[in-house]
Every structure is written in structure tokens, then in C-alpha cells.
mmCIF file of C-alpha atoms and ligand atoms in Angstrom:
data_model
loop_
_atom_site.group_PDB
_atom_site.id
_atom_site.type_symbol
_atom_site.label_atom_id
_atom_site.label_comp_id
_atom_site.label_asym_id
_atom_site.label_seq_id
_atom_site.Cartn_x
_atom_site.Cartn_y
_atom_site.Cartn_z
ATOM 1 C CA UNK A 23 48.695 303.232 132.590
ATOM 2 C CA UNK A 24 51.688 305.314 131.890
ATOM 3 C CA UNK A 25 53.272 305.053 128.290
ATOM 4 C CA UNK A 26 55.337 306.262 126.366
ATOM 5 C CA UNK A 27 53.728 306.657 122.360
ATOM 6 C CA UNK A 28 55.389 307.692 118.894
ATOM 7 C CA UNK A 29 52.071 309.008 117.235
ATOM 8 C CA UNK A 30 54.543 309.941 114.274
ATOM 9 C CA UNK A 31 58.140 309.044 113.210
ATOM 10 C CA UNK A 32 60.385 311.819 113.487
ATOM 11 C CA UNK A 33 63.362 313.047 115.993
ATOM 12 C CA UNK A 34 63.532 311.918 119.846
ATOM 13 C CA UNK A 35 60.899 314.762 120.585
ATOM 14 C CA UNK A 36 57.932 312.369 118.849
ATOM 15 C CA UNK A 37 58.551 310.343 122.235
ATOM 16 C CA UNK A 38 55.593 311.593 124.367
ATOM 17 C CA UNK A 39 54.355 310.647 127.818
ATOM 18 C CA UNK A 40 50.665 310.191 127.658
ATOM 19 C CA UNK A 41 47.861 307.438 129.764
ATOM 20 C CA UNK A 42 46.696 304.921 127.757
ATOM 21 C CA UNK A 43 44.374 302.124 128.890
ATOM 22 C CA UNK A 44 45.928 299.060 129.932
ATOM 23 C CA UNK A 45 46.289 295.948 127.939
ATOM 24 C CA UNK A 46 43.939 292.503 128.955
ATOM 25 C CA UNK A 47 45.920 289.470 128.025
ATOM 26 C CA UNK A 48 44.467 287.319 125.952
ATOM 27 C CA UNK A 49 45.035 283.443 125.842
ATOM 28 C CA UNK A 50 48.953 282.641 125.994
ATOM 29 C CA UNK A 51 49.663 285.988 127.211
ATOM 30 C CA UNK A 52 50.293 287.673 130.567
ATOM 31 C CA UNK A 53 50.536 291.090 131.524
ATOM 32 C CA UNK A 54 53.621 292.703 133.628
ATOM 33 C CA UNK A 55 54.022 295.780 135.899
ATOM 34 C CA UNK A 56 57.185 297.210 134.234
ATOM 35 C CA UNK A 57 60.235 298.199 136.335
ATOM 36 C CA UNK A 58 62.916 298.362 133.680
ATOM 37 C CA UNK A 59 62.752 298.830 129.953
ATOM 38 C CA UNK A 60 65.487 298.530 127.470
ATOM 39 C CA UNK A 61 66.435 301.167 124.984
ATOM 40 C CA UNK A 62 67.631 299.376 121.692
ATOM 41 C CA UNK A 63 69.146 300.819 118.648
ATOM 42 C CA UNK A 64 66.053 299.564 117.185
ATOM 43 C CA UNK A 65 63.970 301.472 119.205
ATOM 44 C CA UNK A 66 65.502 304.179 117.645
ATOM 45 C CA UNK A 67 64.516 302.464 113.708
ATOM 46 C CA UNK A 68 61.110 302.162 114.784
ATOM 47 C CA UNK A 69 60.650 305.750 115.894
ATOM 48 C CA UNK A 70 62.336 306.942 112.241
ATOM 49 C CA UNK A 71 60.391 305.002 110.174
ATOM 50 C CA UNK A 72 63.940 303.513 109.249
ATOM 51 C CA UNK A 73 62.440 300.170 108.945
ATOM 52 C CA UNK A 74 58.862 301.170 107.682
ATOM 53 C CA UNK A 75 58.471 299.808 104.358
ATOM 54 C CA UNK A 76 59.335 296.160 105.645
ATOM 55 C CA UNK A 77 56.594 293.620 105.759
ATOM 56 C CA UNK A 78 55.178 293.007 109.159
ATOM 57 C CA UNK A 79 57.077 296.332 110.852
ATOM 58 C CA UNK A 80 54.790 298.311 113.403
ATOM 59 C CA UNK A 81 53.328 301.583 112.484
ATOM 60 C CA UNK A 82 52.237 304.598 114.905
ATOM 61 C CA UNK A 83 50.305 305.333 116.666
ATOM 62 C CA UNK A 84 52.999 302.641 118.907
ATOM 63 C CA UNK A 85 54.731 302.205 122.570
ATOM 64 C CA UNK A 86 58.126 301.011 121.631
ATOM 65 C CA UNK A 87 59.930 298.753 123.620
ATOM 66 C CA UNK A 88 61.135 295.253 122.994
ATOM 67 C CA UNK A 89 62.637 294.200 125.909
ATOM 68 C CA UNK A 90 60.856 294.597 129.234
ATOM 69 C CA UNK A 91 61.280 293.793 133.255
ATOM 70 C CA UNK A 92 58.959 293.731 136.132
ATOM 71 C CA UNK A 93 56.658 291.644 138.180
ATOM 72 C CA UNK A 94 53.389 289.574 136.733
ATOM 73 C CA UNK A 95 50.316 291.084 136.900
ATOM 74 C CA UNK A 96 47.837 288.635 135.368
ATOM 75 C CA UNK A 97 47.664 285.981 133.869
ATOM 76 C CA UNK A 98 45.489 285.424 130.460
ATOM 77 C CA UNK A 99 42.404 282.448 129.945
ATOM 78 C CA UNK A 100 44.131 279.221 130.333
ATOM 79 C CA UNK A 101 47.704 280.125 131.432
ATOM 80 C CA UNK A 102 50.158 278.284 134.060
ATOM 81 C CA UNK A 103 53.491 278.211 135.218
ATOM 82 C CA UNK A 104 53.528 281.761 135.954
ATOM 83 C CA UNK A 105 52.282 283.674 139.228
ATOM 84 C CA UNK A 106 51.047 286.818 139.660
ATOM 85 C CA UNK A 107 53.992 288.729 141.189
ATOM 86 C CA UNK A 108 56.784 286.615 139.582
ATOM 87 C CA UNK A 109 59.650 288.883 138.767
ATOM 88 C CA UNK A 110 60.143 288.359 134.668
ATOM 89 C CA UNK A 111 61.415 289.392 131.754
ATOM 90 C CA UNK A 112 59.883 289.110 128.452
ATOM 91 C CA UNK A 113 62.365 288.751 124.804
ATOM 92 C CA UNK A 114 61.813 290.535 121.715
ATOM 93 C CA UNK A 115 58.035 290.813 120.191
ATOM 94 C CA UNK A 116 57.311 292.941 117.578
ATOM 95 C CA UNK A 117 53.584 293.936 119.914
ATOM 96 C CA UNK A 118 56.327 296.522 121.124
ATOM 97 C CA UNK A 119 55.056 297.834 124.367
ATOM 98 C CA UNK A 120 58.058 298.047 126.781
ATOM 99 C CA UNK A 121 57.630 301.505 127.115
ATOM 100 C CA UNK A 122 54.768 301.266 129.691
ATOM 101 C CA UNK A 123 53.437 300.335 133.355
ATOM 102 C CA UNK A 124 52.006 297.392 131.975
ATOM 103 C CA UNK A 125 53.576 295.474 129.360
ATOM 104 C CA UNK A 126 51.232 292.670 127.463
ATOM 105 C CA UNK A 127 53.527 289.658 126.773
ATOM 106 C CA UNK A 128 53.631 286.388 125.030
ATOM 107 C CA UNK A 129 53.764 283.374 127.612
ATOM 108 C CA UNK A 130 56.160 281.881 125.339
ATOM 109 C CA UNK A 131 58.512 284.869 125.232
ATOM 110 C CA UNK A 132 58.826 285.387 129.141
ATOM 111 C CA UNK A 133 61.369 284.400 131.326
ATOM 112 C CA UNK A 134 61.102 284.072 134.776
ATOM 113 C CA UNK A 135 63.793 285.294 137.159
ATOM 114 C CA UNK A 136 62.240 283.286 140.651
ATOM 115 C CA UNK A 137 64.929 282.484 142.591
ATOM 116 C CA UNK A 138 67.912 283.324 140.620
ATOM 117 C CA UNK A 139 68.448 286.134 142.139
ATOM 118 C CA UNK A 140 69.473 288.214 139.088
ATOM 119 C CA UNK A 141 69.075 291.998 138.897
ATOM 120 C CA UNK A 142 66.164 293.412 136.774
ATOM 121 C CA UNK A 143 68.227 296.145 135.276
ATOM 122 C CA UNK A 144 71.444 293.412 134.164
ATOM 123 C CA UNK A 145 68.531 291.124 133.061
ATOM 124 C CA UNK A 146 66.340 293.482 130.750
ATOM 125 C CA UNK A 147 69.591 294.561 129.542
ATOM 126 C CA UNK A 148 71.233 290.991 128.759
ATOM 127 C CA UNK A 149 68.951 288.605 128.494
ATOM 128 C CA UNK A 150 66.922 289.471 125.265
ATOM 129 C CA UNK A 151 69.975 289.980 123.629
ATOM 130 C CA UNK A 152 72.334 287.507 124.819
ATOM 131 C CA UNK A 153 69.304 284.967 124.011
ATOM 132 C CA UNK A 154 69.558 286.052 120.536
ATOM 133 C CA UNK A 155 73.043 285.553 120.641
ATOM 134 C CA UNK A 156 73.166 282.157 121.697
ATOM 135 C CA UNK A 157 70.079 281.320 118.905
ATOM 136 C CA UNK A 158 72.834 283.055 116.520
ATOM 137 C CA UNK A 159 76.131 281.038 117.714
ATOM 138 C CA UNK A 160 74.469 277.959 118.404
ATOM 139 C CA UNK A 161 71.851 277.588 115.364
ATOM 140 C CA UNK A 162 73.292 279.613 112.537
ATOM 141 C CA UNK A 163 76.876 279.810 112.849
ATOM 142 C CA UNK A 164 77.153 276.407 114.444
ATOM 143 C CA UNK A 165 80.141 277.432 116.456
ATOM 144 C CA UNK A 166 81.873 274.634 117.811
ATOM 145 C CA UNK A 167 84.332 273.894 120.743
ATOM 146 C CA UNK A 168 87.615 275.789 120.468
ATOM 147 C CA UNK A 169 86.838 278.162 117.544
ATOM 148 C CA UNK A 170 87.694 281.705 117.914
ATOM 149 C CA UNK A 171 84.879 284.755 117.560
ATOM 150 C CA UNK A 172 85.633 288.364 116.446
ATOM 151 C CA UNK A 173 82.646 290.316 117.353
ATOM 152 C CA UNK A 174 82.238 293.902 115.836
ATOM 153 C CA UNK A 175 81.022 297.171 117.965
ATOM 154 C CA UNK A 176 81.325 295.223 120.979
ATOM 155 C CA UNK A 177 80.803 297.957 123.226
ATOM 156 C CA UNK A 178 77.435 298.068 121.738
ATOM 157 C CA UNK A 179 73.703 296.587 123.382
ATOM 158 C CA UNK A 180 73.484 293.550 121.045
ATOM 159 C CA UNK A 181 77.314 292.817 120.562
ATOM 160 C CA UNK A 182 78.111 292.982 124.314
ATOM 161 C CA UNK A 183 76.453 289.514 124.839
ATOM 162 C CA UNK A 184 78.389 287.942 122.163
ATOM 163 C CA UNK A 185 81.798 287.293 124.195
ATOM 164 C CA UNK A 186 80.091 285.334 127.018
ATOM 165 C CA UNK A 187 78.020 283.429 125.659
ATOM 166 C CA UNK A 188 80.574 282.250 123.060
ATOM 167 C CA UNK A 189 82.625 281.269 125.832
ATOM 168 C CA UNK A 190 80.136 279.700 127.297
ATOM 169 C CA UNK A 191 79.988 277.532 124.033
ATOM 170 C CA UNK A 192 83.845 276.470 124.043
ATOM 171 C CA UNK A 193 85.284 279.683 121.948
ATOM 172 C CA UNK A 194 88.561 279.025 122.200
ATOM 173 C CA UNK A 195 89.756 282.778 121.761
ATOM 174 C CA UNK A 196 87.039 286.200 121.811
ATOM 175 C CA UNK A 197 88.350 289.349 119.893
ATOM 176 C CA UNK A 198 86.067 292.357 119.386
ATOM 177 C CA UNK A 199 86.525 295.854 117.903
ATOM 178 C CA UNK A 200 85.350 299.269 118.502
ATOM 179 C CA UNK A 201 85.108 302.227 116.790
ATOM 180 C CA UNK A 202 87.685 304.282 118.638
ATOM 181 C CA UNK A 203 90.321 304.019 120.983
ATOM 182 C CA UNK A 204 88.600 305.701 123.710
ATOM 183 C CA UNK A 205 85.437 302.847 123.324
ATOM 184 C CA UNK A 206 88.144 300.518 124.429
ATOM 185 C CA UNK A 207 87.131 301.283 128.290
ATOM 186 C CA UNK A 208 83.917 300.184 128.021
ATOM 187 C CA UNK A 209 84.920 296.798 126.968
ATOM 188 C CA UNK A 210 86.964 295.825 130.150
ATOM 189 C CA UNK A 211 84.480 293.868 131.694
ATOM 190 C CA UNK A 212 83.971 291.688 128.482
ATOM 191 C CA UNK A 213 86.440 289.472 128.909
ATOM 192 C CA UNK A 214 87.954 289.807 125.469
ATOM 193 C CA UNK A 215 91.231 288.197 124.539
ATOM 194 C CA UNK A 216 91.833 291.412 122.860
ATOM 195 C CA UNK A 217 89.940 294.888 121.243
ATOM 196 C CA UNK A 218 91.199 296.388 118.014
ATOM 197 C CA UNK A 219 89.932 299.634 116.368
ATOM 198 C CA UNK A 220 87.840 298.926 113.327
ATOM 199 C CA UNK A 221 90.149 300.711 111.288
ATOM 200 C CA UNK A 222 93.347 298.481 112.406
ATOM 201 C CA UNK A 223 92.055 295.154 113.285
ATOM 202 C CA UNK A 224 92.711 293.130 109.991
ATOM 203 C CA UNK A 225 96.819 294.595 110.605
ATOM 204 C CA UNK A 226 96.510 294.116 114.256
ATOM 205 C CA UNK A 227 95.035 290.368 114.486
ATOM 206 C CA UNK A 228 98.451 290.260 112.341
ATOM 207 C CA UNK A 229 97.504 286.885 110.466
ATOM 208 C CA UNK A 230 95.303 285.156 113.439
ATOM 209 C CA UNK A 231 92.611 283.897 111.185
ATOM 210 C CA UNK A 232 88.835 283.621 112.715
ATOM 211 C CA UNK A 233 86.221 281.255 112.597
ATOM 212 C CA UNK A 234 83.244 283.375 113.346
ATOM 213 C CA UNK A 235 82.851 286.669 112.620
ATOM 214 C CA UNK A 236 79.780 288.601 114.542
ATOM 215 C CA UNK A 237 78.649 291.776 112.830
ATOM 216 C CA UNK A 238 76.075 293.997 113.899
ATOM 217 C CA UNK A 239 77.455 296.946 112.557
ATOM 218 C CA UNK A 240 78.174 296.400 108.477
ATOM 219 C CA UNK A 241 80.079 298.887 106.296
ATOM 220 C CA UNK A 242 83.789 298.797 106.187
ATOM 221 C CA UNK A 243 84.129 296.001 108.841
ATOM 222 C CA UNK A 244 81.818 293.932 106.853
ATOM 223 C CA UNK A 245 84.063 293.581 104.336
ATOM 224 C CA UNK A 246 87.251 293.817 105.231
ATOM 225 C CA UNK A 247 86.332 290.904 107.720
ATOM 226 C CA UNK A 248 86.517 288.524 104.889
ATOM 227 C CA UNK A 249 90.337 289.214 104.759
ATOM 228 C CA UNK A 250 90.713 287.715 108.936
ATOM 229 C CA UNK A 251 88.336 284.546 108.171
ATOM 230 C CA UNK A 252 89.392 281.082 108.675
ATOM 231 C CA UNK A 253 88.910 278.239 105.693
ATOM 232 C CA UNK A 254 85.324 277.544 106.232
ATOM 233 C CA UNK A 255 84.803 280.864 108.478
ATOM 234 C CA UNK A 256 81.406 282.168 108.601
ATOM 235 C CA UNK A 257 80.450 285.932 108.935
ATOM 236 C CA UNK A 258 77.235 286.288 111.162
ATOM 237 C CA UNK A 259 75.234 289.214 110.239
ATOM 238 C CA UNK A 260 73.223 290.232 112.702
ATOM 239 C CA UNK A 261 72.385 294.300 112.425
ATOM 240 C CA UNK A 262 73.282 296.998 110.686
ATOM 241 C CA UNK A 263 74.132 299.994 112.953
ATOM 242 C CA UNK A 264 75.906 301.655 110.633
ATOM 243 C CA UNK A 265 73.194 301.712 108.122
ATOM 244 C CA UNK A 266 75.419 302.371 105.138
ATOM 245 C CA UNK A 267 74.984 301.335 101.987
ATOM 246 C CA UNK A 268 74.793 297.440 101.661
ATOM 247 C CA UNK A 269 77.924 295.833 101.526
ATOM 248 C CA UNK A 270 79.554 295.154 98.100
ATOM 249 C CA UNK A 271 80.143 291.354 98.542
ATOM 250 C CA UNK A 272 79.797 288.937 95.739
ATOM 251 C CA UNK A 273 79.641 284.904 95.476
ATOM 252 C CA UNK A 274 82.703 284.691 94.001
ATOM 253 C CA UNK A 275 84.652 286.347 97.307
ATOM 254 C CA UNK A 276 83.070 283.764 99.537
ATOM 255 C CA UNK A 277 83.452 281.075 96.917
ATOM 256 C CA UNK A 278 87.218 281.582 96.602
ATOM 257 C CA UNK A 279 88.021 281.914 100.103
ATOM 258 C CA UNK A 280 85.306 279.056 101.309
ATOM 259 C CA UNK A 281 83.066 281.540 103.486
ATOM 260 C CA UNK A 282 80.058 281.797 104.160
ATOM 261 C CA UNK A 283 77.353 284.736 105.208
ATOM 262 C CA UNK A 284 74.670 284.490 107.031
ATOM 263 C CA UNK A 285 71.795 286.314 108.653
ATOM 264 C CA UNK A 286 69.801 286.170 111.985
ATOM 265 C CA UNK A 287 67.225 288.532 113.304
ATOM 266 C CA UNK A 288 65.643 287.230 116.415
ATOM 267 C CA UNK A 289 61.937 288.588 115.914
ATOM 268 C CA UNK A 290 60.956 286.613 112.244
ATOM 269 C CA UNK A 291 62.750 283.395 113.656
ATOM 270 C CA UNK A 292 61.172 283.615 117.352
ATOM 271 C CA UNK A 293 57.619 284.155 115.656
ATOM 272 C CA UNK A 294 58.233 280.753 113.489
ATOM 273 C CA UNK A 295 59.699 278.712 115.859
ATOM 274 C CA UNK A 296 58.482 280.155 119.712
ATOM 275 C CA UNK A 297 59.451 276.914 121.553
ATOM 276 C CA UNK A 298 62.780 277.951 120.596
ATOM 277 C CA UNK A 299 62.886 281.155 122.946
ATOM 278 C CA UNK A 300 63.011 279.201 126.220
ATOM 279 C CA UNK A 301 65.324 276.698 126.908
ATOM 280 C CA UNK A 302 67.683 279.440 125.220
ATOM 281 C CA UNK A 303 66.678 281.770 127.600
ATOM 282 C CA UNK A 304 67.128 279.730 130.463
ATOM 283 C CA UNK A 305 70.679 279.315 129.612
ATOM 284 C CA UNK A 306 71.078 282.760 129.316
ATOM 285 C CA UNK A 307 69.468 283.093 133.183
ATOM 286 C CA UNK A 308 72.594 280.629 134.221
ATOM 287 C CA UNK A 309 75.220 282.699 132.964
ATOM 288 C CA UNK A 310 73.184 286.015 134.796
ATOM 289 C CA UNK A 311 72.925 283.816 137.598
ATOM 290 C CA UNK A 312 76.870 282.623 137.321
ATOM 291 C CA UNK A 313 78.841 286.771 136.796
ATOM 292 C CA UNK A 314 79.916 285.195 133.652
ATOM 293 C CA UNK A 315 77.842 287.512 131.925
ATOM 294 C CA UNK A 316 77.562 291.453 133.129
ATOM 295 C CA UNK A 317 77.177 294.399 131.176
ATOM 296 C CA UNK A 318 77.262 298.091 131.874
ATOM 297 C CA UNK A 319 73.810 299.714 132.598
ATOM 298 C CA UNK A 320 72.901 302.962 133.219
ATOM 299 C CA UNK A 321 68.865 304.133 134.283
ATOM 300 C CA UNK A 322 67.162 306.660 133.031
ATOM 301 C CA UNK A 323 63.277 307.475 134.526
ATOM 302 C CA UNK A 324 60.966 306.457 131.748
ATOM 303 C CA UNK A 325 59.913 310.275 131.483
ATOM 304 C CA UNK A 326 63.546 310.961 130.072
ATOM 305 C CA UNK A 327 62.824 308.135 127.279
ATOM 306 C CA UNK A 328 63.381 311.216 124.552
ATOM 307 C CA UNK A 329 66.842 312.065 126.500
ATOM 308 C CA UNK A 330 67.601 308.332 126.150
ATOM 309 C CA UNK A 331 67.464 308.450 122.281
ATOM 310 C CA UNK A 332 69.203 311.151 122.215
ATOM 311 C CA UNK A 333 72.204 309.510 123.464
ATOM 312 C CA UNK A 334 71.653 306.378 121.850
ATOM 313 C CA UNK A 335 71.676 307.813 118.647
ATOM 314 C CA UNK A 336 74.654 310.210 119.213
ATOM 315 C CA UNK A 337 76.694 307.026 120.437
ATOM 316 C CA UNK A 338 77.146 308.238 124.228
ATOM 317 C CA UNK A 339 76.313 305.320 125.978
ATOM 318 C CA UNK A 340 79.164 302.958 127.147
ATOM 319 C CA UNK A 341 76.724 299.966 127.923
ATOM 320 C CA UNK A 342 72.972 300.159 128.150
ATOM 321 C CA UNK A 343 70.373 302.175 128.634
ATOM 322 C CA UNK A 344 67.004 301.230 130.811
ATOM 323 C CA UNK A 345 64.062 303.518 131.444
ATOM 324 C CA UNK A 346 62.720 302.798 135.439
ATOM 325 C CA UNK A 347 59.132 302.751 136.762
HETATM 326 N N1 NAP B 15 69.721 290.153 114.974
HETATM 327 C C1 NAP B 15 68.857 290.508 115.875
HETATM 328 O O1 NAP B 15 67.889 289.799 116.141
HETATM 329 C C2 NAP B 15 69.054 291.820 116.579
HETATM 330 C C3 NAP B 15 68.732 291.985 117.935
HETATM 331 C C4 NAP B 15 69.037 293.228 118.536
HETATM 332 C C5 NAP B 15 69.620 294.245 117.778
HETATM 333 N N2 NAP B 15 69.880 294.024 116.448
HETATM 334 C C6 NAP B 15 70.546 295.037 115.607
HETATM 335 O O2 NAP B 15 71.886 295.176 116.052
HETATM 336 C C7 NAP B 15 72.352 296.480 115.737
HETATM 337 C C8 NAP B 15 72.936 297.107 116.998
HETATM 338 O O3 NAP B 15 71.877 297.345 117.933
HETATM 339 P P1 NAP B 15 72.227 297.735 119.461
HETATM 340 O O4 NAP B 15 70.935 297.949 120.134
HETATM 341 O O5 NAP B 15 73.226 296.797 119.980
HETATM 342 O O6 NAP B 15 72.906 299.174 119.214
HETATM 343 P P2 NAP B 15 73.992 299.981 120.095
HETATM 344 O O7 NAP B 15 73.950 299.551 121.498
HETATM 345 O O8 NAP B 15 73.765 301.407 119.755
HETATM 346 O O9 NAP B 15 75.368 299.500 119.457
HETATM 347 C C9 NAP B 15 75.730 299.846 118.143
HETATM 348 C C10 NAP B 15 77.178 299.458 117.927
HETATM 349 O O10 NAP B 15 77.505 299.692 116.554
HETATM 350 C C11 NAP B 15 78.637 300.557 116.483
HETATM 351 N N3 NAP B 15 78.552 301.476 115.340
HETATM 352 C C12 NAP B 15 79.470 301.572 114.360
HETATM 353 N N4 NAP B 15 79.103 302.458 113.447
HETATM 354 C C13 NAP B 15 77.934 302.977 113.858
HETATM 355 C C14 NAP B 15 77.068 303.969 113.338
HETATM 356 N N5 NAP B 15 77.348 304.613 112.178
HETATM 357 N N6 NAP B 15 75.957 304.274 114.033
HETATM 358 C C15 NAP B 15 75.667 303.626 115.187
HETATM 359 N N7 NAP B 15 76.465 302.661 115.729
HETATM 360 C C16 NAP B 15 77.588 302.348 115.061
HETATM 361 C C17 NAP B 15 78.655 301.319 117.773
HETATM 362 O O11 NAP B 15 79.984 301.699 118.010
HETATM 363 P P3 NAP B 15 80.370 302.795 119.125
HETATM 364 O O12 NAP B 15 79.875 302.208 120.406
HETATM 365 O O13 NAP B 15 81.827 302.841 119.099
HETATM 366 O O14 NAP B 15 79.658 304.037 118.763
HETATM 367 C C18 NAP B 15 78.116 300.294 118.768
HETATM 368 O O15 NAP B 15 79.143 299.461 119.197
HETATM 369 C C19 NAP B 15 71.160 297.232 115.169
HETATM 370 O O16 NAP B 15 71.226 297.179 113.750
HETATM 371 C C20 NAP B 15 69.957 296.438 115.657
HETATM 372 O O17 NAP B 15 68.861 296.549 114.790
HETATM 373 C C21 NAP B 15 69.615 292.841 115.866
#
């Protein structure tokens, strides 16, 4: 098959087209003949060695790719409810793998897309993330009906999802913020209440006080978003884009102004809890299915996966990125 490997980390050039043999599933696994591919900011971690030292992180020789589209291609020992040419998509799994013809997948981590007639390109692109997202609102932050959301970098892959699937949930009011005034563009189609530069946004929400704040970025945002969060507000880290120092937050901020922080990354929690992937998934499919949820994509042929980092990394993608087969 055709992949793309990181036999070292380094710069975008480490990407490198190369045939590998193709991956046998195994029992609860299934195998898929890729048509789109994601390009993640993580992506990008993996192929630095950013996240190297962490227990459990993937080490070359590696095809990245966590989030992958296509058709099945066969089935492991023992596994139903799929067919063999079913279009799919399969959520995050740290196997990697995206990158490829054939992507090996856990049954319990693929979605299919029969009959909903939603695009391959707006589902590789939404649904791994947006699933997260509703894990994040729904079993984390516990949002409830008529709160309001702030979501940070919302131009960005992962924070994109955010507004639509919190409305989905009952947000009463969605705010985001970019990074500069000329981001604001690529947030039209968001359906935001309103976008604020993360330099202004605590003077420009002008005393509207927020239940849920979603960060994916950190830094500066991070904590000045204490200063815009409701009485029992919870900031919901999710990322770290900005990969800045950590944030200089103590107990005694959060215990004065009754806050709380939390974190969700979708990979440890999906691998304790896979059941969970699903039915959150599917929910995710409706609001695909429904327009409520649409995002920006742009394609890219998998050979141009090094030209795709490039661009991810020097922030010049409005939306997303997917590689075609
Ligand atoms: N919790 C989870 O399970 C999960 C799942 C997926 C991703 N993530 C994490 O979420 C974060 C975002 O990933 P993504 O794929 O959504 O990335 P992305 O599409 O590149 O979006 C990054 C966003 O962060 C903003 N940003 C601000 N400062 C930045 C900086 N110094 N460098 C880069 N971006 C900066 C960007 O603003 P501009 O657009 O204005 O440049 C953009 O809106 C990453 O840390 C990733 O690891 C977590």
C-alpha cells in the first residue's frame, strides 16, 4: 500500500512517501481503503517528537494519521455490523495509520456513514473532533441547558466543532476568539454569537460572564479567561497549541472565584472506556447529517502531506486540511 512514514522526527521533509505492506485486521478490527485523511495539529507533535517522552506516545518508524475516511475493506475474525464497502470513518487511535491506502481500525472506533449521506471530506474533518467535543461538553464540563460557551482559537481543527455541538446541547449563547482580526473570516460559518481577538475579549465580552470556557490553545487566554467566568464556571482544557510555558494558575484563583479546571484528551479516555466512542459519534453523524455542523475543508493529494504541515504549522489554513487517495 501507499503510506506516508516519519522514520525520524524532524521538519515536514521527514514526511516520506514509501510502500509498505498492508495491515491484516485482527479480531475487533477492520481494515479501510482510505479516501480522506485528516491533518491535525497533532500530527504535527508526533512528527517533532513534541510529545515523545509521554507514556504510551508512538515512536518512528510511524504512519501518522488519526482520523481517517474511506470504504471497508475487510473485516477481522469474528466481526459484524460492518460490510465490506461501507463508507466509514474511524476516531482517534493512537495505532496512527491515517496516512495510508489502507487504514487498520478498531471496530469500536468506526463510524459508519450508510445512508446519511454525509461527505467524506466534512466527515473526516468533523467527526473525530466534534465527537471529542461532545465527550468534553457533555461528560467533563457537564454543560447544561442555557449556559453560555467561549471557545478559544475557534478557527482552529479541534475548536471549530465546539460551537455546534454546544448548541446542540442547549448553549444558550456561543462566543469564540481568534488570534487576529483577519481569522475573523474564517469563523462565519460557525454560528457564533460573537468573535473577539484574544487580546481584547475579556474588555470586549464587557462584563458578560461565561459558564464554560473551551481552551485548546493555553497561554495568555488561559489565564486571563478566569477573569470572564461565571460563579461555578469551568475552564475546559483541551490542547495546547500554543505550547507555551504552562499556565501560572494556582488553587487559590479557582478557590476564590469558585472555578474549576479541567482536562480531556480523547485518546487515554477512548482507550478506557471504548463503548463510549459510539453513541457519541452517532450524534455527531446527526448534526453532519442535519448542516448544523460544517466546517471549512480544503484537499491536499496525500503526496503533498509534507506541504500540508507546512501550512499547518505556519497557521495558513482557515479550516481543515485532508490528504485524498
Ligand atoms: N483533547 C483532545 O482530545 C484533542 C483532540 C484533538 C486535538 N487536540 C489538541 O488541540 C490543539 C489544537 O489542535 P488542532 O488540530 O485543532 O490545531 P489547529 O487546527 O492548528 O488549530 C490551532 C488553533 O490554536 C490557535 N493558536 C493560538 N496560538 C497558537 C500557536 N502559538 N501555535 C499554533 N496555534 C495557535 C490557532 O489560531 P490561528 O488560527 O489564529 O492561528 C488555531 O485556532 C492541539 O494542542 C491538539 O493537540 C486535543
Amino acid at each position: 500500500m501507499r503510506a506516508i512514514t516519519i522514520n525520524e522526527f524532524g521538519g515536514p521533509q521527514v514526511l516520506t512517501e514509501t510502500e509498505l505492506p498492508e495491515p491484516r485486521p485482527g479480531p475487533g478490527q477492520l481494515t479501510i481503503d482510505t479516501t480522506h485523511a485528516a491533518v491535525g495539529l497533532v500530527d504535527v507533535f508526533f512528527r517533532r517528537g513534541d510529545l515523545a517522552g509521554r507514556p504510551g506516545m508512538p515512536q518512528p518508524p510511524l504512519v501518522p494519521g488519526l482520523e481517517a475516511a474511506g470504504t471497508v475493506r475487510a473485516l477481522g475474525p469474528g466481526v459484524t455490523g460492518f460490510q465490506v464497502g461501507e463508507p466509514v470513518v474511524t476516531l482517534t487511535q493512537m495505532s496512527l495509520g491515517g496516512y495510508a491506502s489502507v487504514t487498520l481500525a478498531d471496530v469500536a472506533m468506526t463510524v459508519s456513514l450508510k445512508g446519511s449521506g454525509v461527505d467524506p471530506a466534512q466527515a473526516v474533518s468533523a467527526l473525530p473532533n466534534a465527537t471529542t467535543a461532545y465527550l468534553a461538553l457533555t461528560r467533563v464540563a457537564h454543560l447544561q441547558k442555557g449556559e453560555s460557551v467561549l471557545v478559544h482559537g475557534v478557527a482552529g481543527g479541534l475548536a471549530a466543532t465546539f460551537p455546534a455541538v454546544a448548541r446542540s446541547l442547549g448553549a444558550s449563547r456561543v462566543f469564540g476568539t481568534v488570534s487576529s482580526r483577519a481569522r475573523i473570516k474564517d469563523t462565519e460559518h460557525l454560528g457564533l454569537d460573537e468573535v473577539f481577538t484574544s487580546d481584547q475579549f475579556v474588555k470586549d465580552l464587557d462584563g458578560r460572564l461565561t459558564d464554560v470556557v473551551v481552551d485548546p490553545v493555553g497561554g495568555d487566554v488561559r489565564t486571563a479567561s478566569l477573569d470572564v467566568l461565571a460563579q461555578l464556571g469551568r475552564i475546559l482544557l483541551v490542547g495546547h497549541a500554543a505550547r507555551t510555558p504552562d499556565t501560572p494558575l494556582t488553587g487559590d484563583d479557582l478557590w476564590h472565584r469558585n472555578a474549576a479546571m479541567l482536562g480531556f484528551a480523547v485518546g487515554p479516555y477512548l482507550a478506557a472506556d471504548p463503548d463510549a466512542a459510539r453513541p457519541a459519534a452517532e450524534k455527531v453523524v446527526d448534526l453532519l447529517a442535519r448542516g448544523e455542523l460544517t466546517l471549512r475543508v480544503d484537499e491536499l493529494p496525500l503526496s503533498q502531506a509534507a506541504e500540508a504541515h507546512r501550512r499547518l504549522e505556519a497557521r495558513e489554513v482557515p479550516g481543515r486540511l485532508v490528504l485524498t487517495l
